[in-house]
PDB file of C-alpha atoms in Angstrom:
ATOM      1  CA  UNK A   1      16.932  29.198   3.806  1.00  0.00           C
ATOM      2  CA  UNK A   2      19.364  28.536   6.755  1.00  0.00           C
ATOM      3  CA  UNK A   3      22.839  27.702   6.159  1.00  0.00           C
ATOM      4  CA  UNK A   4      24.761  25.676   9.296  1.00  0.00           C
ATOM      5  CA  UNK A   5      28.459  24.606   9.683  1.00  0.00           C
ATOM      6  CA  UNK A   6      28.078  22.479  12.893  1.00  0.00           C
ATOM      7  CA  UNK A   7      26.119  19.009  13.504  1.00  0.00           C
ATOM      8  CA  UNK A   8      24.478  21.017  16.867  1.00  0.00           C
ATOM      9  CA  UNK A   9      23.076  23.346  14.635  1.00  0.00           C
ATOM     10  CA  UNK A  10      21.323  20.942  12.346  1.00  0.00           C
ATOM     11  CA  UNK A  11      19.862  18.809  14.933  1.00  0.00           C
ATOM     12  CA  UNK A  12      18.669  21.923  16.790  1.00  0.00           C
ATOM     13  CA  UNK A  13      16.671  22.737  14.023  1.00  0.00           C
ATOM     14  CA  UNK A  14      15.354  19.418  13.623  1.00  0.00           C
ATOM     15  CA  UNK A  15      14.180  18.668  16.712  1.00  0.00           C
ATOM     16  CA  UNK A  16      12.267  21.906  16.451  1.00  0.00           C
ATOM     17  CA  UNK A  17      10.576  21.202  13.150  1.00  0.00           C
ATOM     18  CA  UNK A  18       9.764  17.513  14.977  1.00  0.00           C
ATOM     19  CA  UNK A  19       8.566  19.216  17.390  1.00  0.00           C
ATOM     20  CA  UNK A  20       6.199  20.737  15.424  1.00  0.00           C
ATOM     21  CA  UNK A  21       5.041  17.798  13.589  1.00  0.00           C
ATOM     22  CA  UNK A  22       6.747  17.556  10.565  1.00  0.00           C
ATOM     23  CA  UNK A  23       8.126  15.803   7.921  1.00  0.00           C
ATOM     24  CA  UNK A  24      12.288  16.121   7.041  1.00  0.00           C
ATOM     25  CA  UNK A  25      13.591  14.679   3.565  1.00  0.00           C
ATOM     26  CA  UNK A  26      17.203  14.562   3.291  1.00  0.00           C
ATOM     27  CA  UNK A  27      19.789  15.505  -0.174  1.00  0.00           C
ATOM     28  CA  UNK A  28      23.323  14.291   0.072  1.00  0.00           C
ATOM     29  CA  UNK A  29      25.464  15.534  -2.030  1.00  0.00           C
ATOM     30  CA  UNK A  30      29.232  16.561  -2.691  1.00  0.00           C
ATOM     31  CA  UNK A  31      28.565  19.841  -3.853  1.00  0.00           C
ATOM     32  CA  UNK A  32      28.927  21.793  -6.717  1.00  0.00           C
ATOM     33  CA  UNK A  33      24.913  20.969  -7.771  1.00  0.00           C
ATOM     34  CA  UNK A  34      23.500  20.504 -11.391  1.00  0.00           C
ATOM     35  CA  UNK A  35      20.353  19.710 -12.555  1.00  0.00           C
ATOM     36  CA  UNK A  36      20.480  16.167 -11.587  1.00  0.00           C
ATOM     37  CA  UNK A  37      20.727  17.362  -8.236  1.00  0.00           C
ATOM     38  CA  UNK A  38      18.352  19.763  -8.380  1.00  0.00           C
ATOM     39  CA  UNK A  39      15.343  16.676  -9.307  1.00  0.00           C
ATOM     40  CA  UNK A  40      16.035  15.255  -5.933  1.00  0.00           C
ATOM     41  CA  UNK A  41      15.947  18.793  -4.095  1.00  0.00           C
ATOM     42  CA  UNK A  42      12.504  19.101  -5.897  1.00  0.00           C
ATOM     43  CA  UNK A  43      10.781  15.518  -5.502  1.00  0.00           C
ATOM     44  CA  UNK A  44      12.845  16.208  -1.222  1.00  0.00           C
ATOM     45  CA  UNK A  45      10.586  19.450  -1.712  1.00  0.00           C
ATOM     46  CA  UNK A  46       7.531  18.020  -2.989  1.00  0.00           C
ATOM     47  CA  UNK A  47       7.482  15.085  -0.253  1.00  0.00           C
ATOM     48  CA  UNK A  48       8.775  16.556   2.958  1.00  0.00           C
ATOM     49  CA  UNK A  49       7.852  19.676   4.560  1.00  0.00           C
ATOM     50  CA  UNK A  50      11.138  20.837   5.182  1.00  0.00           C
ATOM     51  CA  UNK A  51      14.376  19.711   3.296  1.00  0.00           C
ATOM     52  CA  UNK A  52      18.113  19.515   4.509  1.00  0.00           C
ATOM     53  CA  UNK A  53      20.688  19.420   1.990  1.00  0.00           C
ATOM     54  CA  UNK A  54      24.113  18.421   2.886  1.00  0.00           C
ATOM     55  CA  UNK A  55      27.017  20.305   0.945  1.00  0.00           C
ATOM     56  CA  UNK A  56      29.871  17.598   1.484  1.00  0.00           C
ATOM     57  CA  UNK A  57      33.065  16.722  -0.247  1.00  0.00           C
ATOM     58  CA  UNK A  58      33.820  13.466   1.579  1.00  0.00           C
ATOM     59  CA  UNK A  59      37.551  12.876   1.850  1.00  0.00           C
ATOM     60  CA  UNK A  60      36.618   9.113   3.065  1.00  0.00           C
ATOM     61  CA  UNK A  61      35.148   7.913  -0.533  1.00  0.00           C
ATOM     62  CA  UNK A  62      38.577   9.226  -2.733  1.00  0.00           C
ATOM     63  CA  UNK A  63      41.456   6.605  -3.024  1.00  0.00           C
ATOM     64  CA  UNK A  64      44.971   7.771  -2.861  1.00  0.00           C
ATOM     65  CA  UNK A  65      45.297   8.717  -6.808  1.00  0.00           C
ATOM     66  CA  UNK A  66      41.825  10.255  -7.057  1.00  0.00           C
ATOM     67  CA  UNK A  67      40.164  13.375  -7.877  1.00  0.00           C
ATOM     68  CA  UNK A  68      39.474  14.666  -4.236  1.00  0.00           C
ATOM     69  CA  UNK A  69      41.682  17.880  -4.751  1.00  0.00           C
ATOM     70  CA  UNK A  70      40.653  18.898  -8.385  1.00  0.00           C
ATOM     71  CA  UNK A  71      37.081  18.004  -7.605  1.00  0.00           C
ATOM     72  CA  UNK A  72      34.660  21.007  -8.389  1.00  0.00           C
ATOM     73  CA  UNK A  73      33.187  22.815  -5.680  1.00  0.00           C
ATOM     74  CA  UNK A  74      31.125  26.392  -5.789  1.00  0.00           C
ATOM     75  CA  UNK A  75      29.335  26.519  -2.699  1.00  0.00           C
ATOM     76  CA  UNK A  76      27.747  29.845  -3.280  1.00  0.00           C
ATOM     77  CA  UNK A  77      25.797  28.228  -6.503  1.00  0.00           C
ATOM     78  CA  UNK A  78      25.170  25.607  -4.829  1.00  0.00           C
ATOM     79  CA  UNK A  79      22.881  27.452  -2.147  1.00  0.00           C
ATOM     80  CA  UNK A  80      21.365  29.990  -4.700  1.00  0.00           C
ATOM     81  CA  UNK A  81      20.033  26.740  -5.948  1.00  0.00           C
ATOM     82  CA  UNK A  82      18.874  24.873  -3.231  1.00  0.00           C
ATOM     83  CA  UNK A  83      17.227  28.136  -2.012  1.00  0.00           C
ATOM     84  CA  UNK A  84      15.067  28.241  -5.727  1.00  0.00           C
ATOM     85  CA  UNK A  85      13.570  25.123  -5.285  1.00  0.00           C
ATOM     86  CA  UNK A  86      12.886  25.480  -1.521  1.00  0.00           C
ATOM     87  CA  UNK A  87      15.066  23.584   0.769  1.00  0.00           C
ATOM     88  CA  UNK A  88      15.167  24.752   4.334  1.00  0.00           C
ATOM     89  CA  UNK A  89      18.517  24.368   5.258  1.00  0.00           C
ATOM     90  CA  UNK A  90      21.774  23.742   3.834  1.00  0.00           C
ATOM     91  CA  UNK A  91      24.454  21.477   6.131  1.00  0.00           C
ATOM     92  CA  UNK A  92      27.829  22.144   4.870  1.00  0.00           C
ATOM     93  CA  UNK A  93      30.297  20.805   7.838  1.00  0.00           C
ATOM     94  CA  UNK A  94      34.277  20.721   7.205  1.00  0.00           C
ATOM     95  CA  UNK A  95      35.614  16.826   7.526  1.00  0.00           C
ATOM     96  CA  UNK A  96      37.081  17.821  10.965  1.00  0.00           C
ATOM     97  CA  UNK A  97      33.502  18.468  11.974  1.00  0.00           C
ATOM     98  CA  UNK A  98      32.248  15.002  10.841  1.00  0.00           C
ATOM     99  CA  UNK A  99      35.781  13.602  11.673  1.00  0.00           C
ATOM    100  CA  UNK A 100      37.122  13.777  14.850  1.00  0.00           C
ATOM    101  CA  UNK A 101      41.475  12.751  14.004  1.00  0.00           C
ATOM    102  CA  UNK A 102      40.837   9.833  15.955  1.00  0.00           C
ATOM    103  CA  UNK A 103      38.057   8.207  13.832  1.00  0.00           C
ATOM    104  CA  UNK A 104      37.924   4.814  13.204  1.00  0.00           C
ATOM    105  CA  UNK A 105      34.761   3.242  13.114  1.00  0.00           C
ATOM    106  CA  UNK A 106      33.931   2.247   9.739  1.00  0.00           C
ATOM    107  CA  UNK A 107      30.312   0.889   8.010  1.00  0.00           C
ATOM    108  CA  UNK A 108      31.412  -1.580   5.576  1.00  0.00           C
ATOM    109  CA  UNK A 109      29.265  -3.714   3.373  1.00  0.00           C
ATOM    110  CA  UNK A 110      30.455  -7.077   2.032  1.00  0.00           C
ATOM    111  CA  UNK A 111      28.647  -8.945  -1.534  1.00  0.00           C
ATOM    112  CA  UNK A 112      27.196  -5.454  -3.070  1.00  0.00           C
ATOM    113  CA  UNK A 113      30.231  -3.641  -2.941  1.00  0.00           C
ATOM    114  CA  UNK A 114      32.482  -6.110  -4.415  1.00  0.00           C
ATOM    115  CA  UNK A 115      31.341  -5.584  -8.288  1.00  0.00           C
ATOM    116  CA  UNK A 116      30.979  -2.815 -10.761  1.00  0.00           C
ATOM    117  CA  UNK A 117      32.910   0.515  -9.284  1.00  0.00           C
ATOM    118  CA  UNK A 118      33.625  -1.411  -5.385  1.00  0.00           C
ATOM    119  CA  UNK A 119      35.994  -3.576  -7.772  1.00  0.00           C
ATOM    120  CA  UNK A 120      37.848  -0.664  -9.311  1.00  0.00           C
ATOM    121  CA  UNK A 121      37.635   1.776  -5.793  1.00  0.00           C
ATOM    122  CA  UNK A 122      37.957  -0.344  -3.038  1.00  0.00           C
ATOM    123  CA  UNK A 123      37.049   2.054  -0.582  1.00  0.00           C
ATOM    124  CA  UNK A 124      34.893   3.766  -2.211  1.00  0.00           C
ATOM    125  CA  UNK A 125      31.821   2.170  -0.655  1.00  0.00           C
ATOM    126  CA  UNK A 126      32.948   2.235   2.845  1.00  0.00           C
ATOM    127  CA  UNK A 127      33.339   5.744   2.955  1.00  0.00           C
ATOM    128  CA  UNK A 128      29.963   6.487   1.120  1.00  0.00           C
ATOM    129  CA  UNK A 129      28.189   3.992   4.124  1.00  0.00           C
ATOM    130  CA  UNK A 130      30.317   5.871   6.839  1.00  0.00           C
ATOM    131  CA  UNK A 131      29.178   9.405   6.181  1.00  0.00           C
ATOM    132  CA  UNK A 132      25.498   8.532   5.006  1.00  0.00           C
ATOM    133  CA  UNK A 133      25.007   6.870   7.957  1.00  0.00           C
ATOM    134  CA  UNK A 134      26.495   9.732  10.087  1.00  0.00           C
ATOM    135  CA  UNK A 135      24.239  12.320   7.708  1.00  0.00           C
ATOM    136  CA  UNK A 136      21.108   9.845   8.900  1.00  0.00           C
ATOM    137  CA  UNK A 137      22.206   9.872  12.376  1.00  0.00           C
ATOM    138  CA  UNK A 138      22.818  13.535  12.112  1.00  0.00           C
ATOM    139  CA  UNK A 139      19.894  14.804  10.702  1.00  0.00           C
ATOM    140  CA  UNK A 140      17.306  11.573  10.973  1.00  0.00           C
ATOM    141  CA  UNK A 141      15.054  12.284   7.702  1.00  0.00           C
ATOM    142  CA  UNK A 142      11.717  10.754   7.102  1.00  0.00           C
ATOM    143  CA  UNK A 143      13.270  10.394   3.731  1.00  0.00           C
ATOM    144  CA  UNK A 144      16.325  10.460   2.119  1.00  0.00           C
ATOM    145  CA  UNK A 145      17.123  10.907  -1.968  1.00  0.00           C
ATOM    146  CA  UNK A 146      19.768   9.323  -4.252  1.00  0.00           C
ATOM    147  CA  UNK A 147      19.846   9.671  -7.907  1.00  0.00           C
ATOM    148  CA  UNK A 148      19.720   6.282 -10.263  1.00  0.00           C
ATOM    149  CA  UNK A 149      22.838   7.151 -12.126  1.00  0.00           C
ATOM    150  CA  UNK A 150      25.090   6.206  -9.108  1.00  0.00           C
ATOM    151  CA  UNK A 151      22.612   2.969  -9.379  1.00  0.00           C
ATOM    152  CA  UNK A 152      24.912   0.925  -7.557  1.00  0.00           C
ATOM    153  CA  UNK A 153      25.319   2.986  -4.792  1.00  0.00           C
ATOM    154  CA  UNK A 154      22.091   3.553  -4.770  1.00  0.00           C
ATOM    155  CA  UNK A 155      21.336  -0.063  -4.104  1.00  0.00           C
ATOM    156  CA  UNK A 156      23.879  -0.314  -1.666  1.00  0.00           C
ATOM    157  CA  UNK A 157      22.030   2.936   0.806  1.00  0.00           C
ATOM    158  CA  UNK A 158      19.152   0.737   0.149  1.00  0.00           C
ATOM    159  CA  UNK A 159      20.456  -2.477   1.777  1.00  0.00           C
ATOM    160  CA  UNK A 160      22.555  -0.607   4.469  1.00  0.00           C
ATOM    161  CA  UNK A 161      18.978   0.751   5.558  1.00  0.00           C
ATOM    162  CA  UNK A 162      17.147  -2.771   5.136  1.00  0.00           C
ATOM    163  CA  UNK A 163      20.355  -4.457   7.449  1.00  0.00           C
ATOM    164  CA  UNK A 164      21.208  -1.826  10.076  1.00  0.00           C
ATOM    165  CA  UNK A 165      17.101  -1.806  10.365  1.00  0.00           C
ATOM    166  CA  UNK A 166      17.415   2.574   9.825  1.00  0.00           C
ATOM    167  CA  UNK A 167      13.785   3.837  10.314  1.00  0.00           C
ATOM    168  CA  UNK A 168      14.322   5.937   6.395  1.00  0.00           C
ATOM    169  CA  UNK A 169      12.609   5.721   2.807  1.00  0.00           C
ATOM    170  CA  UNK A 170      15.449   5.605   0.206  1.00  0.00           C
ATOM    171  CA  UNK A 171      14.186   7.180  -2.994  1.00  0.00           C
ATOM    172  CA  UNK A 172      15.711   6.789  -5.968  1.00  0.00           C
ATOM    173  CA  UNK A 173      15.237   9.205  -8.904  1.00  0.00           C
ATOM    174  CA  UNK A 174      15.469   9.177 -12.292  1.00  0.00           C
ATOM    175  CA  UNK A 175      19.201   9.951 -14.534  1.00  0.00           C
ATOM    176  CA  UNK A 176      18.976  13.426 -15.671  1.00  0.00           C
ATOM    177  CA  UNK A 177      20.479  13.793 -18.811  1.00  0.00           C
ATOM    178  CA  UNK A 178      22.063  16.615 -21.168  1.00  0.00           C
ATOM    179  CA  UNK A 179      19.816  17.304 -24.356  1.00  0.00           C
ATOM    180  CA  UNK A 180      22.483  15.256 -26.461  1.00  0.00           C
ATOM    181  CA  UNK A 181      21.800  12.036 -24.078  1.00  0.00           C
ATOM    182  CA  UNK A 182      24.851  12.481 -21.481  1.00  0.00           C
ATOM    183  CA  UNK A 183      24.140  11.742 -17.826  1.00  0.00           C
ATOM    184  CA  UNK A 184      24.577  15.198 -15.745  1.00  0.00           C
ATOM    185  CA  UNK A 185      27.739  14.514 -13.531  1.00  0.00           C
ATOM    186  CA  UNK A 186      29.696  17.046 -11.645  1.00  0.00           C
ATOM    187  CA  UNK A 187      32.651  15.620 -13.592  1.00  0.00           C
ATOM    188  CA  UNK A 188      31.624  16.456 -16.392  1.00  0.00           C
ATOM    189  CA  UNK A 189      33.052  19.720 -16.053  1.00  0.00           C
ATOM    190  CA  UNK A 190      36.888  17.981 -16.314  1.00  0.00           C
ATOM    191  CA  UNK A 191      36.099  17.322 -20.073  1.00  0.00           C
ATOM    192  CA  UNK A 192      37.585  19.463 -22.992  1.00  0.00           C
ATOM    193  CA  UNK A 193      35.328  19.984 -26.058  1.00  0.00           C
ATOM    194  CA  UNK A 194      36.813  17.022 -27.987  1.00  0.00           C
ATOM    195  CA  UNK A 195      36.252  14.878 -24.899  1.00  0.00           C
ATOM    196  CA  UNK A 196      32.546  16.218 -24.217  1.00  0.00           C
ATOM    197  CA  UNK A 197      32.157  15.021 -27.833  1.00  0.00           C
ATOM    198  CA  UNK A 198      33.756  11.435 -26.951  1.00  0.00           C
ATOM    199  CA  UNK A 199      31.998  11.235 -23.469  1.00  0.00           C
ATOM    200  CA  UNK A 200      28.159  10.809 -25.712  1.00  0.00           C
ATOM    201  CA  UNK A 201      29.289   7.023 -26.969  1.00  0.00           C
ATOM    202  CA  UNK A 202      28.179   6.288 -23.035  1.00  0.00           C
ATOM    203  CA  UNK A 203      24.464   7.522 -23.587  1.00  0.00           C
ATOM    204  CA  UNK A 204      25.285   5.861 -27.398  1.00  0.00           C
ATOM    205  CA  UNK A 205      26.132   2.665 -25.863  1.00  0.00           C
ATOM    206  CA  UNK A 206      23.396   2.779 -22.988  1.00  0.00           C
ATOM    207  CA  UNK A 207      20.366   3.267 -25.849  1.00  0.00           C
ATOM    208  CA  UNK A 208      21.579   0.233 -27.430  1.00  0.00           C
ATOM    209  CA  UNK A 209      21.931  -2.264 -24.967  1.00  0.00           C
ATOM    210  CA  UNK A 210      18.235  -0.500 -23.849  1.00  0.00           C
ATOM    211  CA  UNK A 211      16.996  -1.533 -26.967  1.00  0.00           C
ATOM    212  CA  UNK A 212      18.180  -4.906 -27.361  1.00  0.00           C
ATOM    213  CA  UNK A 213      15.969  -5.408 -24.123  1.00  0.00           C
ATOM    214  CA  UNK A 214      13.471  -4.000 -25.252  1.00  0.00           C
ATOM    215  CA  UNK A 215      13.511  -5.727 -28.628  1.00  0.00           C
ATOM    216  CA  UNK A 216      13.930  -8.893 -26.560  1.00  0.00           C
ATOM    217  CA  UNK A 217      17.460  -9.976 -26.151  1.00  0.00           C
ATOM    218  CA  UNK A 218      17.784 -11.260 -22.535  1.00  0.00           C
ATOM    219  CA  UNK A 219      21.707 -12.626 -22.919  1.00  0.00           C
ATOM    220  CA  UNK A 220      24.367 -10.634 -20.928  1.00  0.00           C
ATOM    221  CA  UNK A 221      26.627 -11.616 -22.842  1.00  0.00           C
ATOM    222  CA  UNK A 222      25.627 -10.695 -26.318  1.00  0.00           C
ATOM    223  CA  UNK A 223      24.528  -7.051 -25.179  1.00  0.00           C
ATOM    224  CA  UNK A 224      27.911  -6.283 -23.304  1.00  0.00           C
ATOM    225  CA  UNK A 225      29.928  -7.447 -26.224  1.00  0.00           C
ATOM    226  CA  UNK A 226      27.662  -5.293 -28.593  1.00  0.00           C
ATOM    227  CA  UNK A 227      27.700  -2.397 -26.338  1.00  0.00           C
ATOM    228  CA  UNK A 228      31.608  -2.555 -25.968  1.00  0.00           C
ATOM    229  CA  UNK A 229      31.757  -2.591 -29.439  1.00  0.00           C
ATOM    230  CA  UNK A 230      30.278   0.269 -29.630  1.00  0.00           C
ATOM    231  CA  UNK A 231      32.398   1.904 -26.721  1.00  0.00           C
ATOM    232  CA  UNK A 232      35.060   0.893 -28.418  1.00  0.00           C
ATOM    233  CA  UNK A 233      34.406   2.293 -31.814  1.00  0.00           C
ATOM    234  CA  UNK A 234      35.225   6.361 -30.043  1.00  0.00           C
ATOM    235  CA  UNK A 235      39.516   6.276 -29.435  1.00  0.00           C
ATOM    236  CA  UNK A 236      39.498   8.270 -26.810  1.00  0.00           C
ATOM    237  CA  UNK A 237      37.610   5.803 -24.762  1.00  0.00           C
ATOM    238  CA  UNK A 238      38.778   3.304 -22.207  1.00  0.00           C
ATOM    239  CA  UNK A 239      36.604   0.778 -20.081  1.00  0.00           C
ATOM    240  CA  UNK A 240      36.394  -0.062 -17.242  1.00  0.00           C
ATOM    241  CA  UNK A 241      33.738  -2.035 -16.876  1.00  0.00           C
ATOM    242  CA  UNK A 242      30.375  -2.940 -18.661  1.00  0.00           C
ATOM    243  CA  UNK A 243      28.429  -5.515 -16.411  1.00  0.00           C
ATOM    244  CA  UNK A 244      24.678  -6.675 -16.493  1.00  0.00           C
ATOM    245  CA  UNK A 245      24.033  -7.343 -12.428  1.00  0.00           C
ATOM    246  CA  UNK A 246      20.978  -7.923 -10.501  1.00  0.00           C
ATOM    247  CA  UNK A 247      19.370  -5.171  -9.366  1.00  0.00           C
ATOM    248  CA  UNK A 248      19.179  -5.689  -5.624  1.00  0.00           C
ATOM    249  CA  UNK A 249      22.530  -8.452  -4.954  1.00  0.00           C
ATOM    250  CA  UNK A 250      24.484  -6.337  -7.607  1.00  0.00           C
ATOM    251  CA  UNK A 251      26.001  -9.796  -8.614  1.00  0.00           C
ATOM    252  CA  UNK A 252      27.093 -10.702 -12.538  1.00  0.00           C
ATOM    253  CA  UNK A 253      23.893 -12.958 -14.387  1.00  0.00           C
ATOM    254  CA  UNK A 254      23.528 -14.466 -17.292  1.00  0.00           C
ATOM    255  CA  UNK A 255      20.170 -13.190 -18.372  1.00  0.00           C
ATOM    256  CA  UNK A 256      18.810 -10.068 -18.295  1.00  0.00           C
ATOM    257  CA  UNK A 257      15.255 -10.183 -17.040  1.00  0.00           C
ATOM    258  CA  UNK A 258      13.589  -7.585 -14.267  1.00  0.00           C
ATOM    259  CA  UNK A 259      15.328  -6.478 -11.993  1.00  0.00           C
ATOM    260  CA  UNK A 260      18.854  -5.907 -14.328  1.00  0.00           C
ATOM    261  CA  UNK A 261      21.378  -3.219 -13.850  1.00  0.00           C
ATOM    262  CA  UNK A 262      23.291  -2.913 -17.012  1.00  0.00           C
ATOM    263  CA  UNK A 263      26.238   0.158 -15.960  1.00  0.00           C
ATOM    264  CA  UNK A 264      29.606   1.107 -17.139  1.00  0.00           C
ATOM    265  CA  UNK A 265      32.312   2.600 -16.159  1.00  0.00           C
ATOM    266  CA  UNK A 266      34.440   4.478 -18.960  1.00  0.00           C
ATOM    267  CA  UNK A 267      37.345   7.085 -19.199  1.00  0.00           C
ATOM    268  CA  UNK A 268      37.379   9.463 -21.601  1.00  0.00           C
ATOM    269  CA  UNK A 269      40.785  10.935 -21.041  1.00  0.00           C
ATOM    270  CA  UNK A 270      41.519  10.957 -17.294  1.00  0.00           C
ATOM    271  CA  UNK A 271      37.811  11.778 -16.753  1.00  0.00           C
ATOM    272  CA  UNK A 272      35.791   8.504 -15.354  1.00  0.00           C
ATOM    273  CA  UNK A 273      31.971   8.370 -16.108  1.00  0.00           C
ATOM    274  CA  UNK A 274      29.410   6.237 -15.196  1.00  0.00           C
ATOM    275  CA  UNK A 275      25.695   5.723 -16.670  1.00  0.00           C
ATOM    276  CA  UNK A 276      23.501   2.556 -16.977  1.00  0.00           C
ATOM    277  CA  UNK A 277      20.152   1.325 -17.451  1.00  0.00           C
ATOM    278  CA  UNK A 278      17.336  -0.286 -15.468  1.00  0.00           C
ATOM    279  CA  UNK A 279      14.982  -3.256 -16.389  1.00  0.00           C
ATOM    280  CA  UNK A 280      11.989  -3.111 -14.830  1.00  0.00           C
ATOM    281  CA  UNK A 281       8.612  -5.501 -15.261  1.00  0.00           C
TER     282      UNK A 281
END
């Protein structure tokens, strides 16, 4: 496995594996790589015949009073992983490399990014369609790979693709969870053992709205209030949201019926989590 600082170097190496007729699949990620991460790397692995991961803690997605400095980052674990399940090259530029002091040209999205976490980070959004469309430009993957439990943003790479006509297959993959139901997060790793404790009433909270679908409740608005009841039943939590959207317009409805995003947003301390659920036909 190859490890390159520079956007010459990666498409260099590109161009000679297209050269050669084959397929690239493409990981973005901020570093600092759990299991969750480690699914896409494999499904990247199983798809494509050679797999770029990009190591990169973008400054563009933080607000002012968020975790950008204190974020975790190990980027020698990070390759001793990508290297067991086979990628072919990690990309792991500094922002002065994929930001020239000058920058200013932005890819903003307008409807999808209003709701759920675009309502609470307000650039968020913009900065994760910036440098996902630079990391497409830069490396231009047959596929690239997003996990579900970042479902909105998800949805948002999706329709940035669809719009901007990008010639890429988004994938989505599954949450990958902890054995006691929490959604694997880099953040995770912020939480003290009482707060690891507290942090479960998400996964709590997420199995019973899932089953109040499944049992056949299709009101919004009877399985938020029961699932912030149930938020709301562990002090140490604070919400920030809990929304039932469409799937694909991420906009607030009424009834939940294929395709529904139900996703929160909760502190547990200072620590903000997200995890949600999917209704499918």
């Amino acid at each position: 496995m190859e490890k390159v600082y520079t956007i010459k170097e990666v498409r260099e190496q590109v161009k000679a594996w297209k050269k050669e007729g084959l397929s690239v699949g493409l990981v973005p990620t901020m570093g600092y790589l759990h299991e969750g991460h480690a699914s896409l790397i494999q499904k990247a692995v199983e798809q494509n015949d050679k797999v770029v991961v990009s190591v990169f803690l973008n400054p563009t997605q933080f607000g002012p009073t968020e975790d950008l400095e204190a974020y975790p980052r190990d980027f020698e674990a990070d390759c001793k992983l990508c290297e067991s399940i086979g990628a072919a090259l990690v990309f792991h530029p500094e922002p002065s490399e994929m930001y020239a002091s000058d920058f200013c040209t932005w890819v903003d999205m307008d409807v999808l990014s209003k709701t759920l976490c675009g309502k609470s980070r307000p650039i968020h959004f913009r900065g994760v369609c910036t440098v996902v469309s630079k990391l497409f430009n830069i490396v231009t993957p047959n596929r690239a790979y997003f996990g579900q439990k970042d479902a909105q943003q998800l949805a948002i790479i999706r329709r940035m693709v669809r719009d901007l006509n990008m010639d890429i297959e988004i994938v989505g993959c599954p949450i990958v969870r902890e054995e006691d139901g929490l959604a694997k997060s880099s953040r995770n790793t912020y939480l003290n053992e009482e707060e690891r404790k507290a942090a479960l009433i998400l996964s709590k909270s997420v199995a019973l709205g899932k089953k109040m679908v499944a049992d056949g409740e299709t009101s919004a608005a009877v399985v938020k209030e029961a699932m912030i009841k149930k938020i709301e039943s562990e002090p140490m939590a604070k919400i920030d949201y809990v929304e039932a959207v469409d799937g694909l317009s991420m906009q607030p409805v009424e009834e939940i019926k294929a395709p529904a995003l139900v996703a929160m947003a909760v502190y547990i301390g200072k620590t903000r989590l997200i995890d949600n659920f999917i209704v499918e036909e």
